[in-house]
mmCIF file of C-alpha atoms in Angstrom:
data_model
loop_
_atom_site.group_PDB
_atom_site.id
_atom_site.type_symbol
_atom_site.label_atom_id
_atom_site.label_comp_id
_atom_site.label_asym_id
_atom_site.label_seq_id
_atom_site.Cartn_x
_atom_site.Cartn_y
_atom_site.Cartn_z
ATOM 1 C CA MET X 1 73.550 -2.113 145.655
ATOM 2 C CA PRO X 2 75.886 -0.234 142.985
ATOM 3 C CA PRO X 3 79.292 0.191 144.582
ATOM 4 C CA MET X 4 80.387 3.381 146.516
ATOM 5 C CA ILE X 5 82.746 5.136 145.860
ATOM 6 C CA PRO X 6 84.755 8.167 148.557
ATOM 7 C CA ILE X 7 85.009 11.525 146.564
ATOM 8 C CA LEU X 8 87.442 14.191 149.269
ATOM 9 C CA MET X 9 86.216 17.359 149.718
ATOM 10 C CA TYR X 10 89.352 19.101 151.055
ATOM 11 C CA HIS X 11 90.197 22.482 150.294
ATOM 12 C CA GLN X 12 93.481 24.354 152.416
ATOM 13 C CA VAL X 13 96.236 21.981 153.128
ATOM 14 C CA GLY X 14 98.261 24.599 155.347
ATOM 15 C CA VAL X 15 99.132 25.965 158.639
ATOM 16 C CA PRO X 16 94.757 26.233 160.631
ATOM 17 C CA ALA X 17 94.165 30.057 161.004
ATOM 18 C CA PRO X 18 93.952 30.888 165.196
ATOM 19 C CA LYS X 19 92.186 30.030 167.519
ATOM 20 C CA GLY X 20 88.485 31.066 166.478
ATOM 21 C CA SER X 21 88.696 32.184 163.467
ATOM 22 C CA PRO X 22 85.787 31.040 161.097
ATOM 23 C CA TYR X 23 86.303 28.391 159.092
ATOM 24 C CA ARG X 24 88.912 27.467 160.497
ATOM 25 C CA GLY X 25 87.973 23.656 159.737
ATOM 26 C CA LEU X 26 88.189 23.981 156.666
ATOM 27 C CA THR X 27 92.301 23.469 156.559
ATOM 28 C CA VAL X 28 94.151 20.319 157.150
ATOM 29 C CA HIS X 29 97.405 20.706 158.824
ATOM 30 C CA PRO X 30 100.142 19.406 155.856
ATOM 31 C CA THR X 31 101.176 16.823 158.651
ATOM 32 C CA ASP X 32 97.767 15.395 158.352
ATOM 33 C CA PHE X 33 97.261 15.337 154.799
ATOM 34 C CA ARG X 34 100.485 12.823 154.312
ATOM 35 C CA ARG X 35 99.042 10.531 157.309
ATOM 36 C CA GLN X 36 95.895 10.367 155.455
ATOM 37 C CA MET X 37 96.936 10.218 151.624
ATOM 38 C CA THR X 38 99.585 6.918 152.631
ATOM 39 C CA TRP X 39 97.306 5.348 154.642
ATOM 40 C CA LEU X 40 95.415 5.094 151.246
ATOM 41 C CA LYS X 41 98.098 4.270 149.788
ATOM 42 C CA ARG X 42 98.998 1.500 152.304
ATOM 43 C CA LEU X 43 95.611 0.681 152.285
ATOM 44 C CA GLY X 44 95.922 -0.004 148.412
ATOM 45 C CA TYR X 45 93.540 2.915 147.328
ATOM 46 C CA GLN X 46 94.551 5.276 144.555
ATOM 47 C CA GLY X 47 93.571 8.127 144.824
ATOM 48 C CA LEU X 48 92.013 10.024 141.290
ATOM 49 C CA SER X 49 90.779 13.189 139.443
ATOM 50 C CA MET X 50 87.372 13.462 138.534
ATOM 51 C CA ALA X 51 87.958 13.267 134.493
ATOM 52 C CA GLN X 52 90.377 9.771 136.195
ATOM 53 C CA LEU X 53 87.541 8.604 138.064
ATOM 54 C CA MET X 54 84.627 8.439 135.510
ATOM 55 C CA PRO X 55 84.978 4.633 134.401
ATOM 56 C CA TYR X 56 84.431 3.776 138.282
ATOM 57 C CA LEU X 57 81.648 6.363 138.201
ATOM 58 C CA ARG X 58 79.634 5.595 135.424
ATOM 59 C CA GLY X 59 80.461 1.477 137.000
ATOM 60 C CA GLU X 60 82.655 0.440 133.524
ATOM 61 C CA LYS X 61 85.927 -0.184 136.041
ATOM 62 C CA GLN X 62 85.591 -1.712 139.614
ATOM 63 C CA GLY X 63 88.907 -1.214 141.816
ATOM 64 C CA LYS X 64 89.701 0.471 145.183
ATOM 65 C CA VAL X 65 90.377 4.045 144.266
ATOM 66 C CA VAL X 66 88.802 7.280 145.489
ATOM 67 C CA GLY X 67 88.761 10.190 144.206
ATOM 68 C CA ILE X 68 90.473 13.799 145.500
ATOM 69 C CA SER X 69 89.483 17.009 144.772
ATOM 70 C CA PHE X 70 89.842 20.022 146.116
ATOM 71 C CA ASP X 71 87.855 23.220 146.321
ATOM 72 C CA ASP X 72 89.083 27.590 145.232
ATOM 73 C CA GLY X 73 92.278 26.402 144.216
ATOM 74 C CA TYR X 74 94.530 27.898 146.864
ATOM 75 C CA ARG X 75 98.002 28.434 147.218
ATOM 76 C CA ASN X 76 98.720 26.238 149.928
ATOM 77 C CA VAL X 77 97.200 23.155 147.891
ATOM 78 C CA PHE X 78 100.282 23.676 145.217
ATOM 79 C CA GLN X 79 102.718 23.912 147.952
ATOM 80 C CA ASN X 80 102.002 21.270 150.456
ATOM 81 C CA ALA X 81 99.773 18.771 148.652
ATOM 82 C CA MET X 82 100.666 18.078 145.149
ATOM 83 C CA PRO X 83 104.061 16.824 146.708
ATOM 84 C CA VAL X 84 102.464 14.255 149.157
ATOM 85 C CA LEU X 85 100.151 13.731 145.385
ATOM 86 C CA ASP X 86 103.217 12.980 143.179
ATOM 87 C CA GLU X 87 105.308 11.319 145.369
ATOM 88 C CA LEU X 88 102.596 8.693 146.103
ATOM 89 C CA GLY X 89 101.206 8.543 142.717
ATOM 90 C CA PHE X 90 97.574 9.778 142.888
ATOM 91 C CA THR X 91 96.289 12.614 141.184
ATOM 92 C CA ALA X 92 93.584 15.184 142.282
ATOM 93 C CA THR X 93 90.864 17.692 141.018
ATOM 94 C CA ASN X 94 91.105 20.967 141.907
ATOM 95 C CA TYR X 95 87.943 23.718 140.744
ATOM 96 C CA ILE X 96 89.430 27.170 140.327
ATOM 97 C CA VAL X 97 87.487 30.239 140.871
ATOM 98 C CA ALA X 98 88.523 31.522 136.635
ATOM 99 C CA ARG X 99 88.554 35.112 137.204
ATOM 100 C CA HIS X 100 90.905 35.328 140.114
ATOM 101 C CA LEU X 101 94.418 33.606 139.678
ATOM 102 C CA ASP X 102 96.785 34.670 142.541
ATOM 103 C CA GLY X 103 93.956 35.950 143.987
ATOM 104 C CA SER X 104 92.661 35.073 147.345
ATOM 105 C CA ASN X 105 89.433 34.282 149.061
ATOM 106 C CA PHE X 106 87.975 37.025 148.585
ATOM 107 C CA TRP X 107 84.029 36.125 149.227
ATOM 108 C CA ASP X 108 84.862 34.571 152.877
ATOM 109 C CA GLN X 109 86.774 37.523 154.094
ATOM 110 C CA PRO X 110 83.337 39.509 155.083
ATOM 111 C CA LYS X 111 83.217 36.823 157.416
ATOM 112 C CA GLY X 112 86.143 37.246 158.565
ATOM 113 C CA VAL X 113 88.236 34.769 157.612
ATOM 114 C CA PRO X 114 92.149 34.368 157.227
ATOM 115 C CA HIS X 115 93.243 35.987 153.624
ATOM 116 C CA SER X 116 94.823 32.758 151.671
ATOM 117 C CA GLY X 117 96.394 33.494 148.269
ATOM 118 C CA LEU X 118 95.306 31.513 145.325
ATOM 119 C CA MET X 119 97.269 29.824 142.890
ATOM 120 C CA SER X 120 98.611 31.544 139.723
ATOM 121 C CA LEU X 121 98.447 31.224 136.478
ATOM 122 C CA PRO X 122 102.339 29.552 136.523
ATOM 123 C CA GLU X 123 101.259 27.337 139.105
ATOM 124 C CA LEU X 124 98.117 26.061 137.798
ATOM 125 C CA ARG X 125 99.831 24.945 134.699
ATOM 126 C CA ALA X 126 101.935 23.346 136.668
ATOM 127 C CA TRP X 127 99.760 21.630 138.069
ATOM 128 C CA VAL X 128 98.089 19.935 135.173
ATOM 129 C CA ASN X 129 101.393 19.761 133.695
ATOM 130 C CA ALA X 130 102.227 17.224 136.865
ATOM 131 C CA GLY X 131 98.637 15.227 135.687
ATOM 132 C CA HIS X 132 96.846 16.625 137.982
ATOM 133 C CA GLU X 133 93.177 18.081 136.482
ATOM 134 C CA ALA X 134 91.918 21.584 136.544
ATOM 135 C CA GLY X 135 87.719 21.991 137.377
ATOM 136 C CA SER X 136 85.618 24.761 137.104
ATOM 137 C CA HIS X 137 84.218 26.991 140.219
ATOM 138 C CA THR X 138 82.658 29.346 137.805
ATOM 139 C CA LEU X 139 84.093 33.015 137.215
ATOM 140 C CA ASP X 140 84.211 34.730 139.982
ATOM 141 C CA HIS X 141 82.390 32.161 142.664
ATOM 142 C CA VAL X 142 79.259 32.894 143.115
ATOM 143 C CA HIS X 143 75.724 32.108 144.531
ATOM 144 C CA LEU X 144 74.898 30.570 141.432
ATOM 145 C CA THR X 145 71.105 30.240 142.503
ATOM 146 C CA ASP X 146 70.812 34.552 144.098
ATOM 147 C CA VAL X 147 71.540 35.806 139.710
ATOM 148 C CA SER X 148 69.324 35.453 136.425
ATOM 149 C CA SER X 149 69.488 32.549 134.402
ATOM 150 C CA GLU X 150 71.700 34.251 131.980
ATOM 151 C CA ILE X 151 74.543 35.580 134.935
ATOM 152 C CA ALA X 152 74.438 31.475 135.823
ATOM 153 C CA HIS X 153 74.935 30.528 132.357
ATOM 154 C CA TYR X 154 77.642 32.853 131.524
ATOM 155 C CA GLN X 155 79.714 32.229 135.093
ATOM 156 C CA ILE X 156 79.225 28.453 134.484
ATOM 157 C CA ALA X 157 79.788 28.518 130.584
ATOM 158 C CA GLN X 158 82.740 30.830 130.681
ATOM 159 C CA SER X 159 85.013 29.488 133.336
ATOM 160 C CA LYS X 160 85.028 26.827 131.025
ATOM 161 C CA ALA X 161 86.102 27.852 128.292
ATOM 162 C CA GLU X 162 88.746 30.970 130.184
ATOM 163 C CA LEU X 163 89.949 27.896 131.819
ATOM 164 C CA GLN X 164 90.796 25.855 128.057
ATOM 165 C CA ASP X 165 91.992 28.478 126.858
ATOM 166 C CA ALA X 166 94.934 29.590 129.425
ATOM 167 C CA LEU X 167 95.796 26.034 130.510
ATOM 168 C CA GLN X 168 95.064 24.890 126.673
ATOM 169 C CA VAL X 169 93.747 21.482 128.601
ATOM 170 C CA GLU X 170 89.309 19.735 127.891
ATOM 171 C CA VAL X 171 88.328 21.174 131.390
ATOM 172 C CA SER X 172 85.233 18.644 132.496
ATOM 173 C CA ALA X 173 84.569 18.867 135.685
ATOM 174 C CA PHE X 174 82.756 21.802 137.695
ATOM 175 C CA CYS X 175 82.057 21.968 141.678
ATOM 176 C CA TYR X 176 78.940 24.354 143.130
ATOM 177 C CA PRO X 177 80.500 27.266 145.086
ATOM 178 C CA TYR X 178 78.689 26.965 148.170
ATOM 179 C CA GLY X 179 76.975 24.072 146.949
ATOM 180 C CA ASP X 180 74.754 26.295 145.734
ATOM 181 C CA GLN X 181 72.333 24.421 143.156
ATOM 182 C CA ASN X 182 69.219 23.206 141.805
ATOM 183 C CA GLN X 183 67.554 20.810 138.609
ATOM 184 C CA ALA X 184 68.032 24.231 136.852
ATOM 185 C CA ILE X 185 71.743 24.308 137.550
ATOM 186 C CA ARG X 186 72.553 21.366 137.078
ATOM 187 C CA GLU X 187 70.827 21.572 133.602
ATOM 188 C CA GLN X 188 72.918 24.427 132.560
ATOM 189 C CA VAL X 189 75.957 22.928 133.930
ATOM 190 C CA ARG X 190 75.294 19.613 131.722
ATOM 191 C CA GLN X 191 74.694 22.192 128.221
ATOM 192 C CA ALA X 192 77.775 23.609 129.008
ATOM 193 C CA GLY X 193 79.941 20.693 127.676
ATOM 194 C CA TYR X 194 80.856 19.868 131.524
ATOM 195 C CA LEU X 195 80.995 15.748 131.992
ATOM 196 C CA ASN X 196 80.562 15.662 135.930
ATOM 197 C CA ALA X 197 79.524 17.920 139.138
ATOM 198 C CA THR X 198 80.533 17.445 142.571
ATOM 199 C CA THR X 199 78.156 19.336 145.231
ATOM 200 C CA THR X 200 79.021 19.421 148.999
ATOM 201 C CA ASN X 201 76.132 17.257 149.637
ATOM 202 C CA ARG X 202 77.281 14.080 152.219
ATOM 203 C CA GLY X 203 77.886 10.627 151.272
ATOM 204 C CA LEU X 204 79.489 8.105 149.266
ATOM 205 C CA ALA X 205 78.997 8.391 144.966
ATOM 206 C CA ARG X 206 77.344 5.324 143.516
ATOM 207 C CA SER X 207 77.286 4.648 139.573
ATOM 208 C CA ASP X 208 73.592 5.152 139.274
ATOM 209 C CA ASP X 209 74.234 8.557 141.264
ATOM 210 C CA ASP X 210 73.802 11.738 138.587
ATOM 211 C CA LEU X 211 77.167 12.895 137.635
ATOM 212 C CA PHE X 212 76.080 16.254 137.716
ATOM 213 C CA ASP X 213 75.051 15.500 141.864
ATOM 214 C CA LEU X 214 77.777 14.377 143.045
ATOM 215 C CA PRO X 215 78.065 14.242 147.219
ATOM 216 C CA ARG X 216 81.386 13.757 148.715
ATOM 217 C CA VAL X 217 83.504 13.370 151.995
ATOM 218 C CA THR X 218 84.329 16.610 154.332
ATOM 219 C CA VAL X 219 87.625 16.404 155.577
ATOM 220 C CA SER X 220 88.367 18.866 157.620
ATOM 221 C CA ARG X 221 91.467 20.040 160.070
ATOM 222 C CA SER X 222 89.666 17.438 163.170
ATOM 223 C CA THR X 223 89.175 14.792 160.993
ATOM 224 C CA ASN X 224 91.783 11.885 162.860
ATOM 225 C CA ILE X 225 93.429 8.919 161.189
ATOM 226 C CA LEU X 226 90.579 7.088 162.345
ATOM 227 C CA ARG X 227 87.659 8.657 161.559
ATOM 228 C CA PHE X 228 89.490 9.024 158.284
ATOM 229 C CA VAL X 229 89.874 5.473 156.971
ATOM 230 C CA GLN X 230 86.008 4.833 158.628
ATOM 231 C CA LYS X 231 84.549 7.834 155.814
ATOM 232 C CA CYS X 232 87.206 6.375 153.140
ATOM 233 C CA VAL X 233 86.980 2.236 153.439
ATOM 234 C CA THR X 234 83.281 1.609 155.224
ATOM 235 C CA ARG X 235 79.356 2.562 154.311
ATOM 236 C CA LEU X 236 79.931 5.343 157.790
ATOM 237 C CA GLU X 237 80.133 8.143 155.366
ATOM 238 C CA ASP X 238 76.897 7.148 153.246
ATOM 239 C CA LYS X 239 74.938 6.908 155.842
ATOM 240 C CA ARG X 240 74.820 10.556 156.299
ATOM 241 C CA ARG X 241 73.647 10.682 153.080
ATOM 242 C CA THR X 242 72.011 13.528 151.256
ATOM 243 C CA VAL X 243 70.645 14.841 148.442
ATOM 244 C CA SER X 244 69.600 17.472 146.142
ATOM 245 C CA ARG X 245 65.776 18.113 145.939
ATOM 246 C CA SER X 246 65.405 20.581 143.157
#
């Protein structure tokens, strides 16, 4: 069986919203995040961005590595997670909603999710200059399978172009908003020039996986340190592996 690599999926790193708030579980407390990253380091693992993880995903290199990814580009990741990553020598990928820099999580607010700010362009440039990666999460955080093929193509390709223009770096990683994708969408991402794309499907990534249909390991507010370590260093998460079927 090919090696299995966890690609961690985070959203926010901050103080969770009050009890009863929708999607409260998607915010990991900064103390918990530091504990998680510190344990990875103690166990001999290296946290890597998707760009740096690629040789391992292609089976060209082997080692104790973990992919670290953040969806949406929240400012609290810049404030609370980046210092920890930098201190430990880890890198990570943050998937950016390209036309909403310095904006907020507008897509969640109709569901009652509290407002949370997104990184500004200077903050995103600081993120990249520190050695981390900016990936694309479309222009406007759209459901790609709910829009026309033309709009999906524009959201996928134009977000890459605009981020590259703003940051003056290659943008090669993509993440499907809401995990919403199918074979046609995956092919559009491939043709747009990305090198990989992550989903919300559960499981550990393998070298024989489609690089545009990569599963991830959710880390939530309630993930205690024992379960976190199990998710990273055992095959527990792969027992719940899900794959795209369309």
